[in-house]
Amino acid sequence: MITFLVSIALLIVGYLTYGKYVEKTFGVNTGRETPAYSHGDGVDYLPMGEKKNALIQLLNIAGVGPIFGPILGALYGPVAFLWIVFGAIFAGAVHDYLTGMISIRNRGAHLPELAGKFLGKVMKHVVNAFAILLLVLVGTVFVTAPADLLHNMTSSWLALPVILLVIFAYYLLATMLPIDKIIGRFYPIFGALLLISAIGVGVSLIVTGAPIPELTFTNMHPDNAPIFPLLFLTISCGALSGFHATQTPIISRTTQKEKQGRRIFYGMMIAEGIIAMIWAAAAMSLFNGSAGLNEILASGGPAAVVSEVSIAMLGAVGGTLAVLGVIILPITSGDTAFRSARMIIADYIKVPQKKIMSRVWIALPLFVISFALTRIDFTLLWRYFSWANQSTAVIALWVGAMYLFLSRKNYFIAAVPATFMTMATFTYILNAPIGFGLALNVSYVVAAIGTVAVVTAFIIAARRGLQKDIPLEEDLKQTA
């Protein structure tokens, strides 16, 4: 278990060291008023405590991604551990922290607005479309996954369409009501359940001496699927996820002080990385290698792996509780996905959200579209979600890099992972059957050319930005 234990330790050390460096690089202003106070509306903008915000943030970002993604990524073998550890520390947590803090500096703005400000007006429209697509896909994926688990737990006596309707009804309430009514009240409890279930599986792996494989760079995937780019899109949540860029502004509008940002944004991404490590390790150790894991995935998907692992590690009662935690996990990200979509659309078309009917007529079409998408095969949905997710992460990282460049600070902490993931997402969509279906070697070459073009465009735009003197933060006195 050396690789597993060292990986967990590295994630914790990464928070304490690199997380502090990122915070110092950004530059916290302890005396600056946050949007929770300057723009308080009692619905989306209102102050909540640091611990509550941290647990809500963890539940918002930790859907089935840090469980289903690492389970699928476990097919590649222990090389997946490297992406979870280094991806979380140097890409995912940086992505989440910068997105959250830049949002705080700009009255809680969502990613499309930030992209428009720092990457150009055209990008605002592009990112707006991308974000809505991603959030609807996330909401749909995070309906079907828990619905399938509940359907299995009830021995199929409860019809799947009924479960779907109940989850959608809950989503509607959570999307419409002020954030402190459901999300602020119950999510800290759900967050504790999530942590307990993940820790329970992790401790059981150690106590039982589960045969977690040690580090090897060998590709163990039964179908010999290429590590690059597929591993970096399969394991998104738990390492790097653009979905988080749509969620952090929810909490940027309820954060009391900028100093709380490292724990809330960077720290909760590291916590998600630990959850991903536990589930990847469990998937690698309990099914006699990649072939056995592939067999159970083929017969029942990631949900079947979750059930098998939970019962094997924690027994019937503990396993059931763990599965309930995994059911709650996507539901508590699905509702905030729709909430984010509502907020992004409202900001885009400039419709205030104090009146409930203003929220209803924006949100209802989203639920109708999502319900129709539940008829599509989950595996296909996950592929589209993975690409849209990581493409959004790329955009968010370039926004962070631009902000730091204009601040004359070390922008490489965002630009390096942004460049790497630009290459990965280009290669994937060029090679994948859901994309252009080009040969892998051809995809590498074209993706490299595209990545160089993006980096060049960033440098040109950054230099122009310095000349334009783009304001890095919004003057709260003028907008309050």
XYZ file of N, CA, C and O in Angstrom, residues 55-152:
392
model
N -18.083 22.665 3.447
C -18.811 21.412 3.236
C -19.775 21.516 2.055
O -19.941 20.557 1.288
N -20.404 22.676 1.902
C -21.303 22.873 0.759
C -20.500 22.841 -0.543
O -20.909 22.217 -1.531
N -19.339 23.499 -0.542
C -18.475 23.488 -1.721
C -18.064 22.062 -2.079
O -18.083 21.668 -3.248
N -17.708 21.268 -1.062
C -17.320 19.880 -1.316
C -18.462 19.108 -1.955
O -18.262 18.365 -2.927
N -19.667 19.274 -1.441
C -20.813 18.566 -2.015
C -21.148 19.091 -3.404
O -21.543 18.324 -4.294
N -20.997 20.405 -3.607
C -21.281 20.985 -4.920
C -20.378 20.401 -5.998
O -20.825 20.076 -7.100
N -19.075 20.290 -5.680
C -18.118 19.859 -6.705
C -18.004 18.341 -6.784
O -17.630 17.794 -7.828
N -18.322 17.640 -5.689
C -18.097 16.188 -5.642
C -19.365 15.434 -6.005
O -20.046 14.889 -5.153
N -19.675 15.392 -7.302
C -20.807 14.578 -7.736
C -20.347 13.129 -7.835
O -19.550 12.667 -7.042
N -20.828 12.426 -8.840
C -20.325 11.066 -9.035
C -18.944 11.071 -9.669
O -18.299 10.044 -9.779
N -18.489 12.269 -10.077
C -17.196 12.385 -10.740
C -16.039 11.771 -9.978
O -15.301 10.951 -10.531
N -15.806 12.150 -8.690
C -14.662 11.590 -7.965
C -14.850 10.140 -7.544
O -13.981 9.574 -6.867
N -15.978 9.530 -7.937
C -16.208 8.108 -7.666
C -16.258 7.339 -8.984
O -15.451 6.448 -9.226
N -17.173 7.710 -9.862
C -17.313 7.000 -11.131
C -16.082 7.197 -12.020
O -15.605 6.245 -12.646
N -15.560 8.434 -12.090
C -14.387 8.709 -12.919
C -13.178 7.884 -12.510
O -12.572 7.198 -13.346
N -12.775 7.903 -11.215
C -11.646 7.077 -10.782
C -11.880 5.576 -10.940
O -10.933 4.829 -11.187
N -13.125 5.124 -10.789
C -13.422 3.702 -11.005
C -13.142 3.330 -12.459
O -12.526 2.298 -12.751
N -13.592 4.175 -13.393
C -13.311 3.929 -14.807
C -11.821 4.096 -15.099
O -11.236 3.343 -15.881
N -11.196 5.075 -14.435
C -9.763 5.302 -14.630
C -8.907 4.191 -14.061
O -7.761 3.994 -14.493
N -9.438 3.455 -13.088
C -8.690 2.355 -12.471
C -8.355 1.261 -13.476
O -7.447 0.453 -13.242
N -9.065 1.215 -14.600
C -8.768 0.238 -15.643
C -7.339 0.408 -16.181
O -6.746 -0.541 -16.684
N -6.799 1.621 -16.071
C -5.446 1.875 -16.572
C -4.382 1.405 -15.597
O -3.204 1.350 -15.935
N -4.780 1.079 -14.344
C -3.824 0.652 -13.340
C -3.315 1.810 -12.494
O -3.851 2.926 -12.574
N -2.273 1.581 -11.695
C -1.787 2.580 -10.739
C -1.309 3.895 -11.348
O -1.144 4.877 -10.623
N -1.076 3.930 -12.657
C -0.700 5.202 -13.283
C -1.789 6.250 -13.058
O -1.511 7.461 -13.066
N -3.018 5.791 -12.817
C -4.122 6.718 -12.542
C -3.873 7.514 -11.262
O -4.319 8.663 -11.132
N -3.161 6.912 -10.298
C -2.864 7.616 -9.048
C -2.076 8.900 -9.301
O -2.255 9.901 -8.611
N -1.162 8.846 -10.277
C -0.328 10.014 -10.558
C -1.164 11.207 -10.997
O -0.933 12.340 -10.567
N -2.141 10.956 -11.867
C -2.978 12.057 -12.356
C -3.853 12.608 -11.232
O -4.024 13.822 -11.108
N -4.379 11.725 -10.383
C -5.202 12.201 -9.279
C -4.385 13.103 -8.353
O -4.825 14.205 -7.986
N -3.182 12.674 -7.986
C -2.357 13.435 -7.036
C -1.854 14.737 -7.646
O -2.131 15.828 -7.136
N -1.127 14.631 -8.741
C -0.518 15.833 -9.324
C -1.555 16.709 -10.030
O -1.411 17.937 -10.060
N -2.585 16.063 -10.570
C -3.667 16.849 -11.176
C -4.406 17.672 -10.141
O -4.696 18.857 -10.351
N -4.706 17.068 -8.990
C -5.436 17.785 -7.940
C -4.616 18.941 -7.379
O -5.120 20.051 -7.195
N -3.336 18.695 -7.099
C -2.489 19.714 -6.463
C -2.160 20.864 -7.411
O -2.313 22.044 -7.052
N -1.719 20.544 -8.631
C -1.181 21.560 -9.529
C -2.168 22.058 -10.586
O -1.885 23.066 -11.245
N -3.294 21.383 -10.745
C -4.273 21.811 -11.752
C -5.642 22.066 -11.128
O -6.128 23.193 -11.116
N -6.253 21.015 -10.580
C -7.624 21.132 -10.085
C -7.799 22.131 -8.963
O -8.713 22.981 -9.001
N -6.955 22.060 -7.937
C -7.102 22.963 -6.794
C -6.745 24.397 -7.177
O -7.360 25.353 -6.686
N -5.746 24.569 -8.067
C -5.401 25.901 -8.576
C -6.584 26.466 -9.351
O -6.963 27.641 -9.197
N -7.158 25.640 -10.205
C -8.347 26.006 -10.997
C -9.480 26.472 -10.089
O -10.071 27.546 -10.290
N -9.782 25.693 -9.051
C -10.898 26.023 -8.161
C -10.625 27.289 -7.366
O -11.505 28.150 -7.199
N -9.390 27.412 -6.857
C -9.050 28.578 -6.032
C -9.110 29.869 -6.851
O -9.732 30.853 -6.432
N -8.484 29.859 -8.020
C -8.471 31.071 -8.835
C -9.871 31.444 -9.310
O -10.247 32.623 -9.296
N -10.653 30.448 -9.713
C -12.023 30.733 -10.150
C -12.835 31.363 -9.024
O -13.534 32.358 -9.235
N -12.731 30.785 -7.828
C -13.480 31.303 -6.691
C -13.040 32.690 -6.280
O -13.866 33.579 -6.045
N -11.727 32.916 -6.210
C -11.213 34.197 -5.733
C -11.414 35.316 -6.751
O -11.739 36.452 -6.389
N -11.231 35.023 -8.040
C -11.475 36.035 -9.065
C -12.954 36.395 -9.089
O -13.327 37.555 -9.286
N -13.816 35.403 -8.868
C -15.252 35.661 -8.786
C -15.569 36.581 -7.613
O -16.355 37.526 -7.743
N -14.945 36.319 -6.460
C -15.150 37.178 -5.286
C -14.749 38.620 -5.602
O -15.431 39.576 -5.216
N -13.660 38.778 -6.336
C -13.176 40.125 -6.680
C -14.073 40.816 -7.708
O -13.929 42.008 -7.957
N -14.958 40.048 -8.338
C -15.826 40.614 -9.381
C -17.294 40.318 -9.079
O -17.999 39.694 -9.869
N -17.720 40.712 -7.879
C -19.094 40.617 -7.357
C -19.745 39.243 -7.562
O -20.940 39.125 -7.840
N -18.963 38.182 -7.445
C -19.522 36.838 -7.552
C -19.865 36.429 -8.969
O -20.751 35.595 -9.177
N -19.170 36.987 -9.960
C -19.467 36.698 -11.371
C -19.181 35.244 -11.705
O -18.263 34.625 -11.169
N -19.978 34.705 -12.638
C -19.782 33.340 -13.123
C -18.755 33.328 -14.247
O -18.360 34.376 -14.777
N -18.331 32.143 -14.638
C -17.256 31.968 -15.608
C -17.509 32.695 -16.940
O -16.573 33.318 -17.464
N -18.705 32.642 -17.546
C -18.892 33.349 -18.825
C -18.575 34.838 -18.719
O -17.936 35.403 -19.619
N -19.004 35.469 -17.642
C -18.736 36.889 -17.471
C -17.249 37.153 -17.263
O -16.684 38.118 -17.795
N -16.593 36.295 -16.489
C -15.154 36.443 -16.252
C -14.375 36.220 -17.553
O -13.402 36.933 -17.835
N -14.794 35.236 -18.349
C -14.138 34.982 -19.634
C -14.312 36.168 -20.567
O -13.372 36.559 -21.282
N -15.500 36.766 -20.560
C -15.739 37.941 -21.383
C -14.857 39.109 -20.980
O -14.358 39.857 -21.826
N -14.649 39.265 -19.692
C -13.846 40.382 -19.193
C -12.363 40.192 -19.468
O -11.671 41.134 -19.881
N -11.850 38.963 -19.242
C -10.406 38.750 -19.319
C -9.921 38.111 -20.618
O -8.734 38.180 -20.935
N -10.831 37.467 -21.383
C -10.420 36.826 -22.632
C -11.080 37.428 -23.859
O -10.825 36.986 -24.979
N -11.966 38.403 -23.664
C -12.619 39.052 -24.797
C -14.112 38.782 -24.845
O -14.592 37.752 -24.360
N -14.872 39.708 -25.452
C -16.335 39.628 -25.465
C -16.854 38.379 -26.179
O -17.876 37.816 -25.788
N -16.158 37.978 -27.241
C -16.601 36.783 -27.976
C -16.581 35.561 -27.062
O -17.498 34.722 -27.095
N -15.554 35.473 -26.214
C -15.433 34.332 -25.317
C -16.579 34.276 -24.311
O -16.940 33.193 -23.839
N -17.149 35.413 -23.981
C -18.284 35.418 -23.053
C -19.433 34.594 -23.618
O -20.043 33.784 -22.916
N -19.720 34.769 -24.906
C -20.824 34.037 -25.541
C -20.470 32.562 -25.728
O -21.313 31.679 -25.509
N -19.218 32.302 -26.100
C -18.775 30.920 -26.279
C -18.848 30.154 -24.961
O -19.384 29.043 -24.884
N -18.297 30.767 -23.896
C -18.261 30.104 -22.594
C -19.666 29.982 -22.018
O -19.971 29.004 -21.327
N -20.522 30.949 -22.292
C -21.899 30.861 -21.802
C -22.586 29.617 -22.375
O -23.230 28.857 -21.642
N -22.418 29.401 -23.676
C -23.019 28.219 -24.316
C -22.398 26.940 -23.764
O -23.107 25.969 -23.468
N -21.067 26.943 -23.593
C -20.355 25.779 -23.060
C -20.818 25.462 -21.647
O -21.052 24.299 -21.288
N -20.931 26.518 -20.832
C -21.304 26.313 -19.425
C -22.707 25.753 -19.293
O -22.947 24.834 -18.494
N -23.642 26.284 -20.076
C -25.029 25.789 -20.015
C -25.087 24.339 -20.477
O -25.757 23.495 -19.865
N -24.373 24.030 -21.583
C -24.312 22.648 -22.072
C -23.773 21.724 -20.989
O -24.347 20.671 -20.695
N -22.654 22.130 -20.384
C -22.026 21.310 -19.350
C -22.960 21.099 -18.173
O -23.123 19.976 -17.678
N -23.604 22.168 -17.711
C -24.448 22.074 -16.516
C -25.685 21.209 -16.757
O -26.104 20.458 -15.867
N -26.265 21.296 -17.942
C -27.416 20.437 -18.260
C -26.974 18.976 -18.334
O -27.665 18.077 -17.837
N -25.788 18.732 -18.923
C -25.255 17.373 -18.972
C -24.954 16.860 -17.565
O -25.252 15.707 -17.233
N -24.360 17.716 -16.738
C -24.060 17.337 -15.354
C -25.346 17.007 -14.611
O -25.454 15.973 -13.932
N -26.334 17.893 -14.731
C -27.607 17.655 -14.061
C -28.236 16.338 -14.482
O -28.774 15.599 -13.658
N -28.132 16.031 -15.783
C -28.712 14.787 -16.305
C -27.942 13.569 -15.803
O -28.536 12.586 -15.348
N -26.607 13.619 -15.898
C -25.772 12.515 -15.411
C -26.009 12.288 -13.927
O -26.080 11.149 -13.447
N -26.182 13.398 -13.178
C -26.346 13.302 -11.735
C -27.796 13.037 -11.321
O -28.114 13.025 -10.137
N -28.668 12.847 -12.306
C -30.006 12.313 -12.042
C -30.002 10.815 -12.302
O -30.460 10.021 -11.478
N -29.467 10.418 -13.456
C -29.525 9.006 -13.855
C -28.687 8.111 -12.943
O -29.107 6.999 -12.614
N -27.504 8.594 -12.511
C -26.633 7.759 -11.673
C -27.271 7.419 -10.329
O -27.373 6.237 -9.964
N -27.736 8.409 -9.537
C -28.377 8.056 -8.264
C -29.696 7.322 -8.448
O -30.063 6.486 -7.627
N -30.413 7.625 -9.535
C -31.679 6.933 -9.790
C -31.436 5.438 -10.010
O -32.181 4.588 -9.499
N -30.377 5.117 -10.760
C -30.031 3.707 -10.990
C -29.661 3.012 -9.680
O -30.046 1.859 -9.432
N -28.889 3.695 -8.835
C -28.499 3.115 -7.543
C -29.715 2.868 -6.658
O -29.843 1.816 -6.018
N -30.632 3.842 -6.600
C -31.853 3.675 -5.802
C -32.714 2.553 -6.367
O -33.324 1.786 -5.621
N -32.760 2.477 -7.689
C -33.546 1.430 -8.352
C -33.010 0.046 -7.968
O -33.788 -0.874 -7.676
N -31.679 -0.089 -7.901
C -31.066 -1.360 -7.504
C -31.304 -1.663 -6.031
O -31.573 -2.805 -5.644
